[in-house]
mmCIF file of C-alpha atoms in Angstrom:
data_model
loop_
_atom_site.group_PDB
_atom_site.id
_atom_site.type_symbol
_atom_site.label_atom_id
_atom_site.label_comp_id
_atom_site.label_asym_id
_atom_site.label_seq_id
_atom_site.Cartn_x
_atom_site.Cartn_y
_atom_site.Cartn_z
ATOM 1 C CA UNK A 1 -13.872 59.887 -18.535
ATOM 2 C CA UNK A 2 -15.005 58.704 -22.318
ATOM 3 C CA UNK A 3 -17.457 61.602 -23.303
ATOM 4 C CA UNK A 4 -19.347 62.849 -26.539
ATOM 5 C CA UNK A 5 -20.968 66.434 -25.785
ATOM 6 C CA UNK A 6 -23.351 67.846 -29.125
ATOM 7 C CA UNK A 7 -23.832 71.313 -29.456
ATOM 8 C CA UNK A 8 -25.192 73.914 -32.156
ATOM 9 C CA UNK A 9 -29.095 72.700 -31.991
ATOM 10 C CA UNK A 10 -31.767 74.780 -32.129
ATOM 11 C CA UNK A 11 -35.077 75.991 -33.424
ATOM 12 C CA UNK A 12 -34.133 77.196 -37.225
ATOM 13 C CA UNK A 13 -36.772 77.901 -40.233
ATOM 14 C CA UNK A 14 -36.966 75.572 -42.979
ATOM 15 C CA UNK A 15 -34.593 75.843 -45.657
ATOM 16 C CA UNK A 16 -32.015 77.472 -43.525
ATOM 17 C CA UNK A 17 -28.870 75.419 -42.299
ATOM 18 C CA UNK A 18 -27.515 74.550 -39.285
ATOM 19 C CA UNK A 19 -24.030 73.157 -38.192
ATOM 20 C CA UNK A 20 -24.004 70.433 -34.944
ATOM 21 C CA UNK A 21 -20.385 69.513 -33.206
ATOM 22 C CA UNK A 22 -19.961 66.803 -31.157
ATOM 23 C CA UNK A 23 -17.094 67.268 -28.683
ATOM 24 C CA UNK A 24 -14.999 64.213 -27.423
ATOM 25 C CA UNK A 25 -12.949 64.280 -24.789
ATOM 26 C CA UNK A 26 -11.593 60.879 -22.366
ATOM 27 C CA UNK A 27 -10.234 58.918 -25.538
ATOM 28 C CA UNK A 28 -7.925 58.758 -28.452
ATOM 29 C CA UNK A 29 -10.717 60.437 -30.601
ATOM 30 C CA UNK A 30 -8.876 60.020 -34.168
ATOM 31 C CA UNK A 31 -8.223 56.203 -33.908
ATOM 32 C CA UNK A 32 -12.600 55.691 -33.840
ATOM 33 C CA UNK A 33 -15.378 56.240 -36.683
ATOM 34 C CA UNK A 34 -17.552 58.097 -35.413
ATOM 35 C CA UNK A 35 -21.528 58.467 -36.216
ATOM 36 C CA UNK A 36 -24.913 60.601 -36.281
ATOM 37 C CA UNK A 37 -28.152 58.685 -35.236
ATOM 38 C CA UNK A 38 -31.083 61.131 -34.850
ATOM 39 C CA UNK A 39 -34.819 60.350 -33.160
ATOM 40 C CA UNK A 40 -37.581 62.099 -34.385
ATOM 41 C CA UNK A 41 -40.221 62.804 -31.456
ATOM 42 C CA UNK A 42 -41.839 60.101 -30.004
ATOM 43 C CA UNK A 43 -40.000 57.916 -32.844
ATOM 44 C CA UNK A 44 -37.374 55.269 -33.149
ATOM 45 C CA UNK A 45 -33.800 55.721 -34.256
ATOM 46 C CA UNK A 46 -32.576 56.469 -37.241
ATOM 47 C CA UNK A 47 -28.963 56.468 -38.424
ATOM 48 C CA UNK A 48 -27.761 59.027 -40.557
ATOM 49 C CA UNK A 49 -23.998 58.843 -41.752
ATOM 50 C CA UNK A 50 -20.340 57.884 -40.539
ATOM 51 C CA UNK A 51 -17.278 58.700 -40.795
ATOM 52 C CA UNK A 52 -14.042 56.420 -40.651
ATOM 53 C CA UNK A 53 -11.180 57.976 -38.770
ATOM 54 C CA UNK A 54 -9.182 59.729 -41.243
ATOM 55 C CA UNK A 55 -12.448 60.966 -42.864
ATOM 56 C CA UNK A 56 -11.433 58.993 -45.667
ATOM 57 C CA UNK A 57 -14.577 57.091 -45.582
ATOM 58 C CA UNK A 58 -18.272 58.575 -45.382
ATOM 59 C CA UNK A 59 -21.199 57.370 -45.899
ATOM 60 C CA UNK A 60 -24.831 58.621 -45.630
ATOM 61 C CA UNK A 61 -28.485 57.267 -45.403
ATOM 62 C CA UNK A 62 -30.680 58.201 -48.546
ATOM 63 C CA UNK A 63 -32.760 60.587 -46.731
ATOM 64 C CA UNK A 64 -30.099 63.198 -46.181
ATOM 65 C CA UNK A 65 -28.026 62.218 -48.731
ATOM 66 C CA UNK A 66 -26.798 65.433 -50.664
ATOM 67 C CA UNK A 67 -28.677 67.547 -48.039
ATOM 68 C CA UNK A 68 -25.986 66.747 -44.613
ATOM 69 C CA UNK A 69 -22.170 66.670 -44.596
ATOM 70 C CA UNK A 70 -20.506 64.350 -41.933
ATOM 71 C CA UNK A 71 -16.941 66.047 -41.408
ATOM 72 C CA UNK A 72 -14.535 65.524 -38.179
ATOM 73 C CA UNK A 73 -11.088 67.776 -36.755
ATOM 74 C CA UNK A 74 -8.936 64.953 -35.432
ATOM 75 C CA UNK A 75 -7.000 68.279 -33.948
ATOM 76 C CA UNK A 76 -9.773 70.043 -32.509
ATOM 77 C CA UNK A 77 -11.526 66.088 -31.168
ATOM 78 C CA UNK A 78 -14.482 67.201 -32.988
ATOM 79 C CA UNK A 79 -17.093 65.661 -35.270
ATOM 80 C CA UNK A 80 -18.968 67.726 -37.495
ATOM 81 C CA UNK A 81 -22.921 67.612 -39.075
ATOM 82 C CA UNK A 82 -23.517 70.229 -41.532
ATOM 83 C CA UNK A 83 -27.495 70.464 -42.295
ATOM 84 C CA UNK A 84 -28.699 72.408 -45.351
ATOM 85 C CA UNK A 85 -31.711 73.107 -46.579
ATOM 86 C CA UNK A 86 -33.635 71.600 -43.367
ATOM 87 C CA UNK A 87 -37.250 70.686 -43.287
ATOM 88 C CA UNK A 88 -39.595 69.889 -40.748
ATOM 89 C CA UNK A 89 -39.123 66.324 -40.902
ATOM 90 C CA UNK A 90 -35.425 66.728 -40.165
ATOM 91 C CA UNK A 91 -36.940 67.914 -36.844
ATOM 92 C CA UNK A 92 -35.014 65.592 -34.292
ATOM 93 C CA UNK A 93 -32.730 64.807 -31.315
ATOM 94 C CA UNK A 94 -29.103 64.346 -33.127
ATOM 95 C CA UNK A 95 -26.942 62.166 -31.541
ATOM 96 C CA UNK A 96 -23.103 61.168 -32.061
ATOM 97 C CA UNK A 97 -21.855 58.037 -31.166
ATOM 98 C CA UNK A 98 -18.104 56.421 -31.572
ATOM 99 C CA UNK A 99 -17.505 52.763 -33.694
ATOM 100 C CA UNK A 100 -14.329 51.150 -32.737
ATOM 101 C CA UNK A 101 -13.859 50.092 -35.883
ATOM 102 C CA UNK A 102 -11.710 52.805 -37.517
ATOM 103 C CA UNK A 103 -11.566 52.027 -40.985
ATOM 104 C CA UNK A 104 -15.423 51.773 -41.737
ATOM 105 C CA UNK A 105 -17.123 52.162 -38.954
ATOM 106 C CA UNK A 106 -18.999 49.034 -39.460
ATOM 107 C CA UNK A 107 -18.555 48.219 -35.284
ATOM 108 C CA UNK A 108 -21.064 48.510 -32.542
ATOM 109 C CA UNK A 109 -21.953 52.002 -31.432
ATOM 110 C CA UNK A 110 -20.451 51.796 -28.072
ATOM 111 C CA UNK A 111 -20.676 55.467 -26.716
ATOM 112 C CA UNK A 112 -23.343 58.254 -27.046
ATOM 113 C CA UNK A 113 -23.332 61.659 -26.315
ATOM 114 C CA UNK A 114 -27.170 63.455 -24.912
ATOM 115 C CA UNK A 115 -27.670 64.449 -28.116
ATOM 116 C CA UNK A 116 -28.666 68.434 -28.892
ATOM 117 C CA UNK A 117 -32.043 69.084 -30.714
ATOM 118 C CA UNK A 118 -32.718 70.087 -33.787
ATOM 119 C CA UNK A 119 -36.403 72.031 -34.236
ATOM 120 C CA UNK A 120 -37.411 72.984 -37.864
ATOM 121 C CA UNK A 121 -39.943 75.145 -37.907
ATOM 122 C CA UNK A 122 -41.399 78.380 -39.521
ATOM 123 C CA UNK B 1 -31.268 48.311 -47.172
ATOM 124 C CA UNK B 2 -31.609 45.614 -44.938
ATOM 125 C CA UNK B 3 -34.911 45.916 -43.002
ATOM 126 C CA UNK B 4 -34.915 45.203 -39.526
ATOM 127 C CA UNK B 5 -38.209 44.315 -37.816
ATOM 128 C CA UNK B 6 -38.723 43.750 -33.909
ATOM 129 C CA UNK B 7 -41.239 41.787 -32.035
ATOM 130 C CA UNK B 8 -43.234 42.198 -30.248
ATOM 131 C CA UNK B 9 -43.841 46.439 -30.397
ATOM 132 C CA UNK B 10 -44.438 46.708 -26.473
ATOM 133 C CA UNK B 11 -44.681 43.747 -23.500
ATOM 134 C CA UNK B 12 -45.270 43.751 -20.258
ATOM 135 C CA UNK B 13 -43.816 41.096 -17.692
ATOM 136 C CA UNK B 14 -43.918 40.331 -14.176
ATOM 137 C CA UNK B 15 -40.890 41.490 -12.106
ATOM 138 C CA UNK B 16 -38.457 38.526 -11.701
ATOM 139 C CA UNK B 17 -39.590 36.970 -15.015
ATOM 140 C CA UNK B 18 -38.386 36.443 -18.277
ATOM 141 C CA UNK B 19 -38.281 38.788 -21.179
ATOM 142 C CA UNK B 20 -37.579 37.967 -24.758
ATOM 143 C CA UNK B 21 -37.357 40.511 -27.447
ATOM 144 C CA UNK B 22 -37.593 39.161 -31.209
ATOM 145 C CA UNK B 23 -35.481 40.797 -33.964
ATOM 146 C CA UNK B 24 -35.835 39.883 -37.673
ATOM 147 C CA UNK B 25 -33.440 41.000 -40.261
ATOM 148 C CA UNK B 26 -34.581 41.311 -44.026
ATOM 149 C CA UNK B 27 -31.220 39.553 -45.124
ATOM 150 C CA UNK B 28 -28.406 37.522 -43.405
ATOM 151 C CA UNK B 29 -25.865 39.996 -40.796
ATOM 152 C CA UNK B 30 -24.125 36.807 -40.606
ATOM 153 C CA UNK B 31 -19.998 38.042 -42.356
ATOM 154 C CA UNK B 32 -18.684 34.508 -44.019
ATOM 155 C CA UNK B 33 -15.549 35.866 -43.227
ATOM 156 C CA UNK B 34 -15.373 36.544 -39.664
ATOM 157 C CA UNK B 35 -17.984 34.330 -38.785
ATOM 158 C CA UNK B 36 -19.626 37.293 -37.035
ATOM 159 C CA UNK B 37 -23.178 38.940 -36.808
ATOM 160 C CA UNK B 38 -23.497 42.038 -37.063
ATOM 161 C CA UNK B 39 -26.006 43.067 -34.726
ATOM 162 C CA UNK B 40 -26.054 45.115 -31.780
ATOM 163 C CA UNK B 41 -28.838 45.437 -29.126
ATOM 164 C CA UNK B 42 -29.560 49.245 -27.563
ATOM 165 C CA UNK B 43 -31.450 49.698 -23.868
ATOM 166 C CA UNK B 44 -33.049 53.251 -24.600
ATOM 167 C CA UNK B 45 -34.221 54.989 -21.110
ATOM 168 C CA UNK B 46 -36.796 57.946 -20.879
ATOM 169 C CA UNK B 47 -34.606 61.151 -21.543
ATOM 170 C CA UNK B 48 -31.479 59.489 -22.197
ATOM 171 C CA UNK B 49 -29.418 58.426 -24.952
ATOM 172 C CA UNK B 50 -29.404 54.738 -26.439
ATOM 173 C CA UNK B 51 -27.217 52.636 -24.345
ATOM 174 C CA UNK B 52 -24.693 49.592 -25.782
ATOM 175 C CA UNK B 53 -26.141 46.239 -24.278
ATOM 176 C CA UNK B 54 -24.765 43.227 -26.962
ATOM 177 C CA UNK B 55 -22.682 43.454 -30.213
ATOM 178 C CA UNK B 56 -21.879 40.849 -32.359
ATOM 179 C CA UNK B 57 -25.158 39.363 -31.767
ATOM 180 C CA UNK B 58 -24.118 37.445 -28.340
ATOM 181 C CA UNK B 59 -21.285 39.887 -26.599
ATOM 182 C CA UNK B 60 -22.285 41.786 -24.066
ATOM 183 C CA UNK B 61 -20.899 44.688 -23.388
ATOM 184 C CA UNK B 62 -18.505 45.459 -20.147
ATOM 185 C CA UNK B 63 -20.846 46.721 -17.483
ATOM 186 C CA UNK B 64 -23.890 44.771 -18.707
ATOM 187 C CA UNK B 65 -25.906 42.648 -15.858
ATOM 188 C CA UNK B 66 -24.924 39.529 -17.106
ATOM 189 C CA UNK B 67 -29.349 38.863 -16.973
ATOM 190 C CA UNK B 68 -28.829 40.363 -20.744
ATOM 191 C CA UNK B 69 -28.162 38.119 -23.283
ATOM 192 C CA UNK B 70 -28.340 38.044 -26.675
ATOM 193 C CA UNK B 71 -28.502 34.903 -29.195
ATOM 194 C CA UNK B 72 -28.800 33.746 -32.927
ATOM 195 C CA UNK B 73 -27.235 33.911 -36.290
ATOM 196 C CA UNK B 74 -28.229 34.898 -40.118
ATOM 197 C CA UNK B 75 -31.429 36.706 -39.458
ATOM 198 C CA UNK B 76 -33.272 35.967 -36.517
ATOM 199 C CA UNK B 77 -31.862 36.927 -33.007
ATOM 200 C CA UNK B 78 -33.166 37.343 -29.654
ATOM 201 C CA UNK B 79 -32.427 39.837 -26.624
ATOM 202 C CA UNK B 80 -33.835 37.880 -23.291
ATOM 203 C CA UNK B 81 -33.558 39.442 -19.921
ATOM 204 C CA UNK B 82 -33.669 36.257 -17.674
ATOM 205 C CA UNK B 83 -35.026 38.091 -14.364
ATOM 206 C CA UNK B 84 -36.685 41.973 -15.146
ATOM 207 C CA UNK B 85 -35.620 43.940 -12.844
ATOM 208 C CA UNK B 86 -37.681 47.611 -12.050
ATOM 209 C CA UNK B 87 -34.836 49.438 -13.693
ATOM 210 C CA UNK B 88 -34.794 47.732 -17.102
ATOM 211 C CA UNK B 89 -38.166 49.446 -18.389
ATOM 212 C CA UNK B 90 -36.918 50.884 -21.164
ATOM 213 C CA UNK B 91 -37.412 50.820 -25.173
ATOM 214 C CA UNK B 92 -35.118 47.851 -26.862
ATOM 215 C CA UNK B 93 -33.798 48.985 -30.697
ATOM 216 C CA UNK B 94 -31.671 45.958 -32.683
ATOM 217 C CA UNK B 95 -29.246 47.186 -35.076
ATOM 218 C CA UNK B 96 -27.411 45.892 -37.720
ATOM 219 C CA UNK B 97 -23.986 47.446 -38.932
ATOM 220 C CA UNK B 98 -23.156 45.055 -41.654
ATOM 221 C CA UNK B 99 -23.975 46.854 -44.313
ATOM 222 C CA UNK B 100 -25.318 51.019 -44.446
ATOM 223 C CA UNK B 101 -27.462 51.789 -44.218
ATOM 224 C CA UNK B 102 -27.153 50.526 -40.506
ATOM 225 C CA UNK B 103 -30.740 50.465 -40.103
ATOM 226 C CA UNK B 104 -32.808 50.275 -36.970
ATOM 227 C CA UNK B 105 -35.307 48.051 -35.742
ATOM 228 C CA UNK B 106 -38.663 50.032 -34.764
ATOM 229 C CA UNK B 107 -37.963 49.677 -30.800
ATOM 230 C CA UNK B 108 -39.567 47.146 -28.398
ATOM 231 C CA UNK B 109 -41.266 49.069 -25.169
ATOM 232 C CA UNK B 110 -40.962 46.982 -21.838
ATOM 233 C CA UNK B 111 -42.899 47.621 -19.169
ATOM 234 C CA UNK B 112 -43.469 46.095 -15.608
ATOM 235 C CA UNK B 113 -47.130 44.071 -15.534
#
């Protein structure tokens, strides 16, 4: 079946980095953009950056901009979120979701992984 | 960035009754060129991840009680759930993907009154 597993959460101290994956398994993984959306506790969503399917394309909101890398392995069916420098406010449930629309992932976010959980904190 | 705003923040309505969520965007979502919105409604359960209820404003997706609809164009659109049933208390988030950053509205909370 069409899944999206996260990994590589945890509790880290600020300024120190962390790497998430997001496995996919059940579909043709390099034909979809694919995207982060985190949830701060208690909070709404917020989206955080895609990537198209060739990684050609990226794009990032303006409060990790410069701070997160969005990266995928079309050969490995992996999607990549590399966190640097993290503060408490990037304290947050991370989830991946795939965007049929390949090119620019400007498409509905049709499948979401559980998300893996991201603590900053000294 | 286009600024989406929800109404109301929370509701409560009688099982078997309507619900109608409100969703506001700060610009048109409406593409000239496709004619499409681009707007998605999420269902968001305790403990779980977002779920995929209507895209492109009005489509909903495969799998979707068909007591989910969505409707409207440009900047205002409404999620209505014609009959609540006990299993759709849950928190409501609009999107919009026309244009990053895909921004989120703040989340409407329905509960049973």
């Amino acid at each position: 079946q069409v899944q999206l597993v996260e990994s590589g959460g945890g509790v880290v101290q600020p300024g120190r980095s962390l790497r998430l994956s997001c496995a996919a398994s059940g579909f043709a993984f390099s034909t979809y953009a694919m995207h982060w959306v985190r949830q701060a506790p208690g909070k709404g969503l917020e989206w955080v950056a895609v990537i198209s399917s060739d990684g050609s394309n990226i794009y990032y909101a303006d409060s990790v901009k410069g701070q997160f890398t969005i990266s995928r392995d079309n050969s490995k069916n992996t999607l990549y979120l590399q966190m640097n420098s993290l503060r408490a406010e990037d304290t947050a449930v991370y989830y991946c979701a795939r965007d049929p629309d390949a090119h620019y992932g400007s498409g509905p976010m049709d499948v979401w992984g559980q998300g893996t959980t991201v603590t900053v904190s000294s | 960035d286009i600024v989406m705003t929800q109404s109301p923040d929370s509701l409560a309505v009688s099982l078997g009754e309507r619900a109608t969520i409100n969703c506001k965007s700060s610009q048109s979502v409406l593409y000239s060129s496709t004619n499409k919105n681009y707007l998605t409604w999420y269902q968001q359960k305790p403990g779980q991840p977002p779920k995929l209820l209507i895209y492109w404003a009005s489509t909903r997706e495969s799998g979707v009680p068909d007591r989910f609809s969505g409707s409207g164009s440009g900047t205002d659109f409404t999620l209505t759930i014609s009959s609540l049933q006990a299993e759709d208390v849950a928190v409501y988030y609009c999107q919009q993907y026309y244009s990053t950053p895909y921004t989120f509205g703040q989340g409407t909370k329905l509960e049973i009154k």
